[in-house]
């Protein structure tokens, strides 16, 4: 086992950890990034499956994600627009299929009125919510102790409107049932994107993709860091002060194949993985409690690749919604300049539970039947079919990111970024702007690096 001496050791080589490392190294500090997987990228992962390049993890860039956009440009990467020409498809609660254009689903006049009223109400509350401190909202406790499901129904008796609005946060973002998280958590999600209206507008939130895949952002940062990134090195122990008791060894990280002595440590992994590391001394009681109230959601990201994007020939955009359907949302995910057509669909929370009770073949049939309900029988026969299941991935165990249970955000949120001794916390799960997105991971990495530099002005 080799031993390294560094100013900062960073656990996790995703966009957050690598952004922190890059900024710290540019300021003159020495770093070591320890990654449990045999690749960098964290919850971004681009792979080739049966000859098709698929974005297995996070992939989209929206116009407000300025930190990510700046980094993409700095790294010399290019982006392209998501295909969105043509009509979208909506399946109503009674199974009626219809096509439409614009942002609002083709519902009856009363339901449309209720949806617009709920969006306006949520926009107003989101405007009052600081994404960096949602717990400071004057009604924070009230909003954090009622589920988003029940809050919506306090505002409206229109069940279709409530389910449709709930979809944008529950299935679409937090990947948990709307009864499992609070109205305040939903407001954080909206405020982090600029407004609830932005979450509703898929042309905004799912605007562009990186040509060649989002994982390249991490790969290029890691290439700049060179040997300072160590793969296949899950950290088992984090000890402070150092075993020799000197001020220099503020923390010791012990991984499978390397030990790093450093002045500071950054835990750049989602909160549900903190417990995979044994801390000595143990973390404070407050930290233990907080981490038990944070969890990732569950989603199956389905990829289906066809010889051609057949839906375009029918005048369809490939964008589909149906809050009551197995696959609740579908998008055209065709790669840049690829003659084949790729659809990506999402099955969240309790519906994903039911799918995992089936055999792989039965699950595939059910999923493709759901795609076909939106786009026709041609969707039944893809050339490539793949399911991204981050819930069973050893070093993630969920998707897309962590959120609090009822009452947890206002109770513990103020402490989630407080360092413990020399240990700092950094991930998209803890971000303000860009919460749960790659942009938030980049912002958190850069912010964490700045905090370390400010705390130790004698270095760098």
PDB file of C-alpha atoms in Angstrom, residues 92-339:
ATOM      1  CA  UNK A  92     -54.977  11.196 -19.604  1.00  0.00           C
ATOM      2  CA  UNK A  93     -55.993   9.307 -16.432  1.00  0.00           C
ATOM      3  CA  UNK A  94     -58.751   7.510 -18.385  1.00  0.00           C
ATOM      4  CA  UNK A  95     -56.215   6.285 -20.947  1.00  0.00           C
ATOM      5  CA  UNK A  96     -57.177   8.747 -23.676  1.00  0.00           C
ATOM      6  CA  UNK A  97     -54.194   9.593 -25.880  1.00  0.00           C
ATOM      7  CA  UNK A  98     -53.880  13.017 -27.483  1.00  0.00           C
ATOM      8  CA  UNK A  99     -51.207  15.161 -29.087  1.00  0.00           C
ATOM      9  CA  UNK A 100     -50.448  18.787 -28.349  1.00  0.00           C
ATOM     10  CA  UNK A 101     -47.954  21.632 -28.644  1.00  0.00           C
ATOM     11  CA  UNK A 102     -46.887  24.084 -25.953  1.00  0.00           C
ATOM     12  CA  UNK A 103     -46.186  23.584 -22.261  1.00  0.00           C
ATOM     13  CA  UNK A 104     -49.629  22.768 -20.858  1.00  0.00           C
ATOM     14  CA  UNK A 105     -51.043  19.284 -21.287  1.00  0.00           C
ATOM     15  CA  UNK A 106     -54.263  18.946 -23.354  1.00  0.00           C
ATOM     16  CA  UNK A 107     -56.618  18.687 -20.394  1.00  0.00           C
ATOM     17  CA  UNK A 108     -60.147  20.051 -20.001  1.00  0.00           C
ATOM     18  CA  UNK A 109     -60.572  23.771 -19.371  1.00  0.00           C
ATOM     19  CA  UNK A 110     -61.145  23.455 -15.627  1.00  0.00           C
ATOM     20  CA  UNK A 111     -58.101  21.228 -15.101  1.00  0.00           C
ATOM     21  CA  UNK A 112     -55.971  23.571 -17.192  1.00  0.00           C
ATOM     22  CA  UNK A 113     -57.141  26.486 -15.077  1.00  0.00           C
ATOM     23  CA  UNK A 114     -56.223  24.595 -11.906  1.00  0.00           C
ATOM     24  CA  UNK A 115     -52.803  23.609 -13.244  1.00  0.00           C
ATOM     25  CA  UNK A 116     -52.009  27.207 -14.165  1.00  0.00           C
ATOM     26  CA  UNK A 117     -53.213  28.402 -10.759  1.00  0.00           C
ATOM     27  CA  UNK A 118     -51.033  25.846  -8.956  1.00  0.00           C
ATOM     28  CA  UNK A 119     -48.016  26.806 -11.070  1.00  0.00           C
ATOM     29  CA  UNK A 120     -48.587  30.482 -10.276  1.00  0.00           C
ATOM     30  CA  UNK A 121     -48.915  29.696  -6.570  1.00  0.00           C
ATOM     31  CA  UNK A 122     -45.729  27.626  -6.565  1.00  0.00           C
ATOM     32  CA  UNK A 123     -43.872  30.290  -8.539  1.00  0.00           C
ATOM     33  CA  UNK A 124     -44.819  32.804  -5.873  1.00  0.00           C
ATOM     34  CA  UNK A 125     -43.626  30.607  -3.027  1.00  0.00           C
ATOM     35  CA  UNK A 126     -40.445  29.676  -4.898  1.00  0.00           C
ATOM     36  CA  UNK A 127     -39.671  33.373  -5.376  1.00  0.00           C
ATOM     37  CA  UNK A 128     -39.795  33.740  -1.579  1.00  0.00           C
ATOM     38  CA  UNK A 129     -37.469  30.762  -1.087  1.00  0.00           C
ATOM     39  CA  UNK A 130     -33.706  31.148  -0.940  1.00  0.00           C
ATOM     40  CA  UNK A 131     -32.303  27.939  -2.475  1.00  0.00           C
ATOM     41  CA  UNK A 132     -29.240  28.324  -0.234  1.00  0.00           C
ATOM     42  CA  UNK A 133     -31.424  28.517   2.890  1.00  0.00           C
ATOM     43  CA  UNK A 134     -35.014  27.316   2.279  1.00  0.00           C
ATOM     44  CA  UNK A 135     -35.315  26.770   6.039  1.00  0.00           C
ATOM     45  CA  UNK A 136     -35.391  30.564   6.420  1.00  0.00           C
ATOM     46  CA  UNK A 137     -38.744  30.813   4.637  1.00  0.00           C
ATOM     47  CA  UNK A 138     -41.219  32.361   7.122  1.00  0.00           C
ATOM     48  CA  UNK A 139     -43.458  29.290   6.775  1.00  0.00           C
ATOM     49  CA  UNK A 140     -40.627  26.771   6.606  1.00  0.00           C
ATOM     50  CA  UNK A 141     -41.808  24.465   9.384  1.00  0.00           C
ATOM     51  CA  UNK A 142     -45.405  24.502   8.164  1.00  0.00           C
ATOM     52  CA  UNK A 143     -44.343  23.691   4.589  1.00  0.00           C
ATOM     53  CA  UNK A 144     -41.820  21.074   5.691  1.00  0.00           C
ATOM     54  CA  UNK A 145     -44.212  19.058   7.818  1.00  0.00           C
ATOM     55  CA  UNK A 146     -46.828  18.457   5.122  1.00  0.00           C
ATOM     56  CA  UNK A 147     -46.205  16.216   2.140  1.00  0.00           C
ATOM     57  CA  UNK A 148     -46.246  17.731  -1.316  1.00  0.00           C
ATOM     58  CA  UNK A 149     -49.090  15.321  -2.189  1.00  0.00           C
ATOM     59  CA  UNK A 150     -51.301  16.595   0.608  1.00  0.00           C
ATOM     60  CA  UNK A 151     -50.274  20.225   0.189  1.00  0.00           C
ATOM     61  CA  UNK A 152     -51.399  20.127  -3.459  1.00  0.00           C
ATOM     62  CA  UNK A 153     -54.762  18.699  -2.462  1.00  0.00           C
ATOM     63  CA  UNK A 154     -55.211  21.430   0.127  1.00  0.00           C
ATOM     64  CA  UNK A 155     -54.918  23.883  -2.752  1.00  0.00           C
ATOM     65  CA  UNK A 156     -57.055  22.083  -5.335  1.00  0.00           C
ATOM     66  CA  UNK A 157     -59.751  19.408  -5.566  1.00  0.00           C
ATOM     67  CA  UNK A 158     -58.802  18.611  -9.173  1.00  0.00           C
ATOM     68  CA  UNK A 159     -57.005  15.274  -8.934  1.00  0.00           C
ATOM     69  CA  UNK A 160     -55.686  15.320 -12.486  1.00  0.00           C
ATOM     70  CA  UNK A 161     -54.213  18.778 -11.962  1.00  0.00           C
ATOM     71  CA  UNK A 162     -52.588  17.713  -8.675  1.00  0.00           C
ATOM     72  CA  UNK A 163     -51.086  14.572 -10.208  1.00  0.00           C
ATOM     73  CA  UNK A 164     -49.750  16.439 -13.214  1.00  0.00           C
ATOM     74  CA  UNK A 165     -48.142  19.168 -11.115  1.00  0.00           C
ATOM     75  CA  UNK A 166     -46.804  16.590  -8.680  1.00  0.00           C
ATOM     76  CA  UNK A 167     -45.189  14.674 -11.546  1.00  0.00           C
ATOM     77  CA  UNK A 168     -42.731  17.475 -12.296  1.00  0.00           C
ATOM     78  CA  UNK A 169     -41.156  17.219  -8.832  1.00  0.00           C
ATOM     79  CA  UNK A 170     -41.978  13.687  -7.651  1.00  0.00           C
ATOM     80  CA  UNK A 171     -41.355  11.409 -10.622  1.00  0.00           C
ATOM     81  CA  UNK A 172     -39.454  13.974 -12.649  1.00  0.00           C
ATOM     82  CA  UNK A 173     -36.919  15.211 -10.088  1.00  0.00           C
ATOM     83  CA  UNK A 174     -36.873  13.690  -6.599  1.00  0.00           C
ATOM     84  CA  UNK A 175     -37.962  10.241  -7.897  1.00  0.00           C
ATOM     85  CA  UNK A 176     -40.000   9.640  -4.769  1.00  0.00           C
ATOM     86  CA  UNK A 177     -43.777   9.534  -4.311  1.00  0.00           C
ATOM     87  CA  UNK A 178     -45.175  13.006  -3.628  1.00  0.00           C
ATOM     88  CA  UNK A 179     -46.335  11.793  -0.202  1.00  0.00           C
ATOM     89  CA  UNK A 180     -42.718  11.012   0.790  1.00  0.00           C
ATOM     90  CA  UNK A 181     -41.272  14.533   0.731  1.00  0.00           C
ATOM     91  CA  UNK A 182     -42.415  17.928   1.907  1.00  0.00           C
ATOM     92  CA  UNK A 183     -43.820  20.962   0.169  1.00  0.00           C
ATOM     93  CA  UNK A 184     -40.687  22.837   1.311  1.00  0.00           C
ATOM     94  CA  UNK A 185     -38.508  20.261  -0.443  1.00  0.00           C
ATOM     95  CA  UNK A 186     -40.532  20.862  -3.612  1.00  0.00           C
ATOM     96  CA  UNK A 187     -39.988  24.614  -3.233  1.00  0.00           C
ATOM     97  CA  UNK A 188     -36.233  24.059  -2.914  1.00  0.00           C
ATOM     98  CA  UNK A 189     -36.354  22.087  -6.158  1.00  0.00           C
ATOM     99  CA  UNK A 190     -38.225  24.918  -7.879  1.00  0.00           C
ATOM    100  CA  UNK A 191     -36.124  27.734  -6.404  1.00  0.00           C
ATOM    101  CA  UNK A 192     -32.914  25.939  -7.394  1.00  0.00           C
ATOM    102  CA  UNK A 193     -34.096  26.016 -11.029  1.00  0.00           C
ATOM    103  CA  UNK A 194     -35.201  29.660 -10.895  1.00  0.00           C
ATOM    104  CA  UNK A 195     -38.945  28.973 -10.688  1.00  0.00           C
ATOM    105  CA  UNK A 196     -41.517  26.212 -10.744  1.00  0.00           C
ATOM    106  CA  UNK A 197     -42.374  27.290 -14.290  1.00  0.00           C
ATOM    107  CA  UNK A 198     -38.866  26.266 -15.332  1.00  0.00           C
ATOM    108  CA  UNK A 199     -39.476  22.746 -13.995  1.00  0.00           C
ATOM    109  CA  UNK A 200     -42.694  22.534 -16.002  1.00  0.00           C
ATOM    110  CA  UNK A 201     -40.960  23.682 -19.196  1.00  0.00           C
ATOM    111  CA  UNK A 202     -39.065  20.632 -20.471  1.00  0.00           C
ATOM    112  CA  UNK A 203     -37.614  22.754 -23.280  1.00  0.00           C
ATOM    113  CA  UNK A 204     -35.843  24.771 -20.584  1.00  0.00           C
ATOM    114  CA  UNK A 205     -34.813  22.167 -18.041  1.00  0.00           C
ATOM    115  CA  UNK A 206     -33.824  19.600 -20.705  1.00  0.00           C
ATOM    116  CA  UNK A 207     -32.328  22.007 -23.204  1.00  0.00           C
ATOM    117  CA  UNK A 208     -28.981  20.654 -24.405  1.00  0.00           C
ATOM    118  CA  UNK A 209     -26.601  17.694 -24.170  1.00  0.00           C
ATOM    119  CA  UNK A 210     -22.834  17.349 -24.389  1.00  0.00           C
ATOM    120  CA  UNK A 211     -21.675  15.911 -27.694  1.00  0.00           C
ATOM    121  CA  UNK A 212     -20.088  12.589 -26.815  1.00  0.00           C
ATOM    122  CA  UNK A 213     -21.619  12.443 -23.354  1.00  0.00           C
ATOM    123  CA  UNK A 214     -21.648  14.289 -20.036  1.00  0.00           C
ATOM    124  CA  UNK A 215     -19.063  11.976 -18.464  1.00  0.00           C
ATOM    125  CA  UNK A 216     -16.433  13.729 -20.567  1.00  0.00           C
ATOM    126  CA  UNK A 217     -16.672  16.696 -18.188  1.00  0.00           C
ATOM    127  CA  UNK A 218     -15.250  14.506 -15.421  1.00  0.00           C
ATOM    128  CA  UNK A 219     -12.871  12.663 -17.703  1.00  0.00           C
ATOM    129  CA  UNK A 220     -11.231  15.858 -18.918  1.00  0.00           C
ATOM    130  CA  UNK A 221     -10.917  17.284 -15.409  1.00  0.00           C
ATOM    131  CA  UNK A 222      -9.378  13.999 -14.263  1.00  0.00           C
ATOM    132  CA  UNK A 223      -6.937  14.062 -17.181  1.00  0.00           C
ATOM    133  CA  UNK A 224      -5.741  17.485 -16.022  1.00  0.00           C
ATOM    134  CA  UNK A 225      -5.191  16.102 -12.513  1.00  0.00           C
ATOM    135  CA  UNK A 226      -3.238  13.080 -13.767  1.00  0.00           C
ATOM    136  CA  UNK A 227      -1.857  10.789 -11.066  1.00  0.00           C
ATOM    137  CA  UNK A 228      -3.617  12.786  -8.367  1.00  0.00           C
ATOM    138  CA  UNK A 229      -6.740  10.727  -9.187  1.00  0.00           C
ATOM    139  CA  UNK A 230      -6.646   7.176  -7.810  1.00  0.00           C
ATOM    140  CA  UNK A 231      -9.306   4.736  -9.039  1.00  0.00           C
ATOM    141  CA  UNK A 232     -10.570   1.520  -7.435  1.00  0.00           C
ATOM    142  CA  UNK A 233      -9.754   3.045  -4.065  1.00  0.00           C
ATOM    143  CA  UNK A 234     -12.827   2.967  -1.811  1.00  0.00           C
ATOM    144  CA  UNK A 235     -12.090   4.837   1.397  1.00  0.00           C
ATOM    145  CA  UNK A 236     -12.714   2.630   4.430  1.00  0.00           C
ATOM    146  CA  UNK A 237     -11.486   4.842   7.296  1.00  0.00           C
ATOM    147  CA  UNK A 238     -11.201   8.579   7.866  1.00  0.00           C
ATOM    148  CA  UNK A 239      -9.230   9.508  10.976  1.00  0.00           C
ATOM    149  CA  UNK A 240      -8.423  12.887  12.514  1.00  0.00           C
ATOM    150  CA  UNK A 241      -6.232  14.215  13.935  1.00  0.00           C
ATOM    151  CA  UNK A 242      -3.497  12.215  12.205  1.00  0.00           C
ATOM    152  CA  UNK A 243      -2.198   9.105  13.834  1.00  0.00           C
ATOM    153  CA  UNK A 244       1.018  10.899  14.781  1.00  0.00           C
ATOM    154  CA  UNK A 245      -0.940  13.739  16.400  1.00  0.00           C
ATOM    155  CA  UNK A 246       0.843  16.491  14.487  1.00  0.00           C
ATOM    156  CA  UNK A 247      -0.894  19.537  13.103  1.00  0.00           C
ATOM    157  CA  UNK A 248       0.185  18.685   9.554  1.00  0.00           C
ATOM    158  CA  UNK A 249      -1.689  15.403   9.530  1.00  0.00           C
ATOM    159  CA  UNK A 250      -5.153  16.867  10.034  1.00  0.00           C
ATOM    160  CA  UNK A 251      -6.824  13.799   8.540  1.00  0.00           C
ATOM    161  CA  UNK A 252      -5.843  10.340   7.358  1.00  0.00           C
ATOM    162  CA  UNK A 253      -7.867   8.584   4.647  1.00  0.00           C
ATOM    163  CA  UNK A 254      -7.310   4.842   4.387  1.00  0.00           C
ATOM    164  CA  UNK A 255      -8.437   3.249   1.116  1.00  0.00           C
ATOM    165  CA  UNK A 256      -7.978  -0.271  -0.224  1.00  0.00           C
ATOM    166  CA  UNK A 257      -4.685   0.475  -1.966  1.00  0.00           C
ATOM    167  CA  UNK A 258      -3.546   3.857  -0.690  1.00  0.00           C
ATOM    168  CA  UNK A 259      -3.342   5.918   2.488  1.00  0.00           C
ATOM    169  CA  UNK A 260      -3.416   9.704   2.288  1.00  0.00           C
ATOM    170  CA  UNK A 261      -2.298  12.084   5.039  1.00  0.00           C
ATOM    171  CA  UNK A 262      -3.771  15.539   4.467  1.00  0.00           C
ATOM    172  CA  UNK A 263      -4.671  18.827   6.144  1.00  0.00           C
ATOM    173  CA  UNK A 264      -8.287  18.719   4.965  1.00  0.00           C
ATOM    174  CA  UNK A 265     -10.728  16.157   3.575  1.00  0.00           C
ATOM    175  CA  UNK A 266     -13.722  16.580   1.250  1.00  0.00           C
ATOM    176  CA  UNK A 267     -16.500  14.005   1.206  1.00  0.00           C
ATOM    177  CA  UNK A 268     -17.697  14.453  -2.389  1.00  0.00           C
ATOM    178  CA  UNK A 269     -20.211  11.606  -2.400  1.00  0.00           C
ATOM    179  CA  UNK A 270     -23.979  11.569  -1.799  1.00  0.00           C
ATOM    180  CA  UNK A 271     -25.037  11.581   1.876  1.00  0.00           C
ATOM    181  CA  UNK A 272     -26.346   8.020   1.753  1.00  0.00           C
ATOM    182  CA  UNK A 273     -22.734   6.854   1.256  1.00  0.00           C
ATOM    183  CA  UNK A 274     -21.225   8.666   4.236  1.00  0.00           C
ATOM    184  CA  UNK A 275     -21.900   5.598   6.379  1.00  0.00           C
ATOM    185  CA  UNK A 276     -19.711   3.487   4.079  1.00  0.00           C
ATOM    186  CA  UNK A 277     -16.738   5.198   5.725  1.00  0.00           C
ATOM    187  CA  UNK A 278     -15.749   4.544   9.346  1.00  0.00           C
ATOM    188  CA  UNK A 279     -14.961   7.868  11.015  1.00  0.00           C
ATOM    189  CA  UNK A 280     -12.545   8.029  13.946  1.00  0.00           C
ATOM    190  CA  UNK A 281     -13.555   9.735  16.120  1.00  0.00           C
ATOM    191  CA  UNK A 282     -17.212   9.170  15.179  1.00  0.00           C
ATOM    192  CA  UNK A 283     -19.128  12.012  13.615  1.00  0.00           C
ATOM    193  CA  UNK A 284     -21.124  14.201  16.018  1.00  0.00           C
ATOM    194  CA  UNK A 285     -24.616  13.147  17.015  1.00  0.00           C
ATOM    195  CA  UNK A 286     -26.140  15.892  14.850  1.00  0.00           C
ATOM    196  CA  UNK A 287     -24.463  14.488  11.746  1.00  0.00           C
ATOM    197  CA  UNK A 288     -25.614  10.945  12.500  1.00  0.00           C
ATOM    198  CA  UNK A 289     -29.206  12.109  12.893  1.00  0.00           C
ATOM    199  CA  UNK A 290     -29.116  14.267   9.765  1.00  0.00           C
ATOM    200  CA  UNK A 291     -27.783  11.530   7.519  1.00  0.00           C
ATOM    201  CA  UNK A 292     -30.563   9.172   8.605  1.00  0.00           C
ATOM    202  CA  UNK A 293     -33.128  11.660   7.293  1.00  0.00           C
ATOM    203  CA  UNK A 294     -31.558  11.948   3.818  1.00  0.00           C
ATOM    204  CA  UNK A 295     -32.145   9.365   1.110  1.00  0.00           C
ATOM    205  CA  UNK A 296     -31.963   8.977  -2.642  1.00  0.00           C
ATOM    206  CA  UNK A 297     -34.998   8.162  -4.742  1.00  0.00           C
ATOM    207  CA  UNK A 298     -35.500   5.276  -7.143  1.00  0.00           C
ATOM    208  CA  UNK A 299     -35.859   5.462 -10.907  1.00  0.00           C
ATOM    209  CA  UNK A 300     -35.362   3.195 -13.902  1.00  0.00           C
ATOM    210  CA  UNK A 301     -33.984   5.130 -16.843  1.00  0.00           C
ATOM    211  CA  UNK A 302     -34.968   3.180 -19.951  1.00  0.00           C
ATOM    212  CA  UNK A 303     -33.054   3.480 -23.231  1.00  0.00           C
ATOM    213  CA  UNK A 304     -34.528   2.162 -26.498  1.00  0.00           C
ATOM    214  CA  UNK A 305     -32.584   2.549 -29.742  1.00  0.00           C
ATOM    215  CA  UNK A 306     -34.294   2.131 -33.143  1.00  0.00           C
ATOM    216  CA  UNK A 307     -32.998   1.985 -36.713  1.00  0.00           C
ATOM    217  CA  UNK A 308     -34.597   5.392 -37.342  1.00  0.00           C
ATOM    218  CA  UNK A 309     -36.378   8.009 -35.181  1.00  0.00           C
ATOM    219  CA  UNK A 310     -39.716   6.797 -36.517  1.00  0.00           C
ATOM    220  CA  UNK A 311     -41.758   9.185 -34.349  1.00  0.00           C
ATOM    221  CA  UNK A 312     -40.333  12.179 -36.211  1.00  0.00           C
ATOM    222  CA  UNK A 313     -41.785  10.871 -39.478  1.00  0.00           C
ATOM    223  CA  UNK A 314     -45.188  10.947 -37.762  1.00  0.00           C
ATOM    224  CA  UNK A 315     -44.698  14.596 -36.815  1.00  0.00           C
ATOM    225  CA  UNK A 316     -43.975  13.806 -33.149  1.00  0.00           C
ATOM    226  CA  UNK A 317     -41.251  15.288 -30.966  1.00  0.00           C
ATOM    227  CA  UNK A 318     -40.780  12.132 -28.902  1.00  0.00           C
ATOM    228  CA  UNK A 319     -41.803  14.048 -25.775  1.00  0.00           C
ATOM    229  CA  UNK A 320     -44.529  12.186 -23.877  1.00  0.00           C
ATOM    230  CA  UNK A 321     -46.224  12.517 -20.493  1.00  0.00           C
ATOM    231  CA  UNK A 322     -48.703  10.481 -18.528  1.00  0.00           C
ATOM    232  CA  UNK A 323     -48.751  10.738 -14.723  1.00  0.00           C
ATOM    233  CA  UNK A 324     -50.713   7.493 -14.456  1.00  0.00           C
ATOM    234  CA  UNK A 325     -48.671   5.532 -16.976  1.00  0.00           C
ATOM    235  CA  UNK A 326     -45.882   3.068 -16.201  1.00  0.00           C
ATOM    236  CA  UNK A 327     -43.357   5.201 -18.099  1.00  0.00           C
ATOM    237  CA  UNK A 328     -44.365   8.668 -16.935  1.00  0.00           C
ATOM    238  CA  UNK A 329     -42.156  10.723 -19.242  1.00  0.00           C
ATOM    239  CA  UNK A 330     -40.319  10.040 -22.518  1.00  0.00           C
ATOM    240  CA  UNK A 331     -37.927  12.140 -24.606  1.00  0.00           C
ATOM    241  CA  UNK A 332     -36.085  11.924 -27.912  1.00  0.00           C
ATOM    242  CA  UNK A 333     -32.535  11.163 -26.782  1.00  0.00           C
ATOM    243  CA  UNK A 334     -30.955  10.616 -30.185  1.00  0.00           C
ATOM    244  CA  UNK A 335     -27.209  11.233 -30.213  1.00  0.00           C
ATOM    245  CA  UNK A 336     -25.742  14.083 -32.221  1.00  0.00           C
ATOM    246  CA  UNK A 337     -25.595  13.208 -35.946  1.00  0.00           C
ATOM    247  CA  UNK A 338     -26.690   9.612 -35.280  1.00  0.00           C
ATOM    248  CA  UNK A 339     -29.055   8.270 -37.992  1.00  0.00           C
TER     249      UNK A 339
END
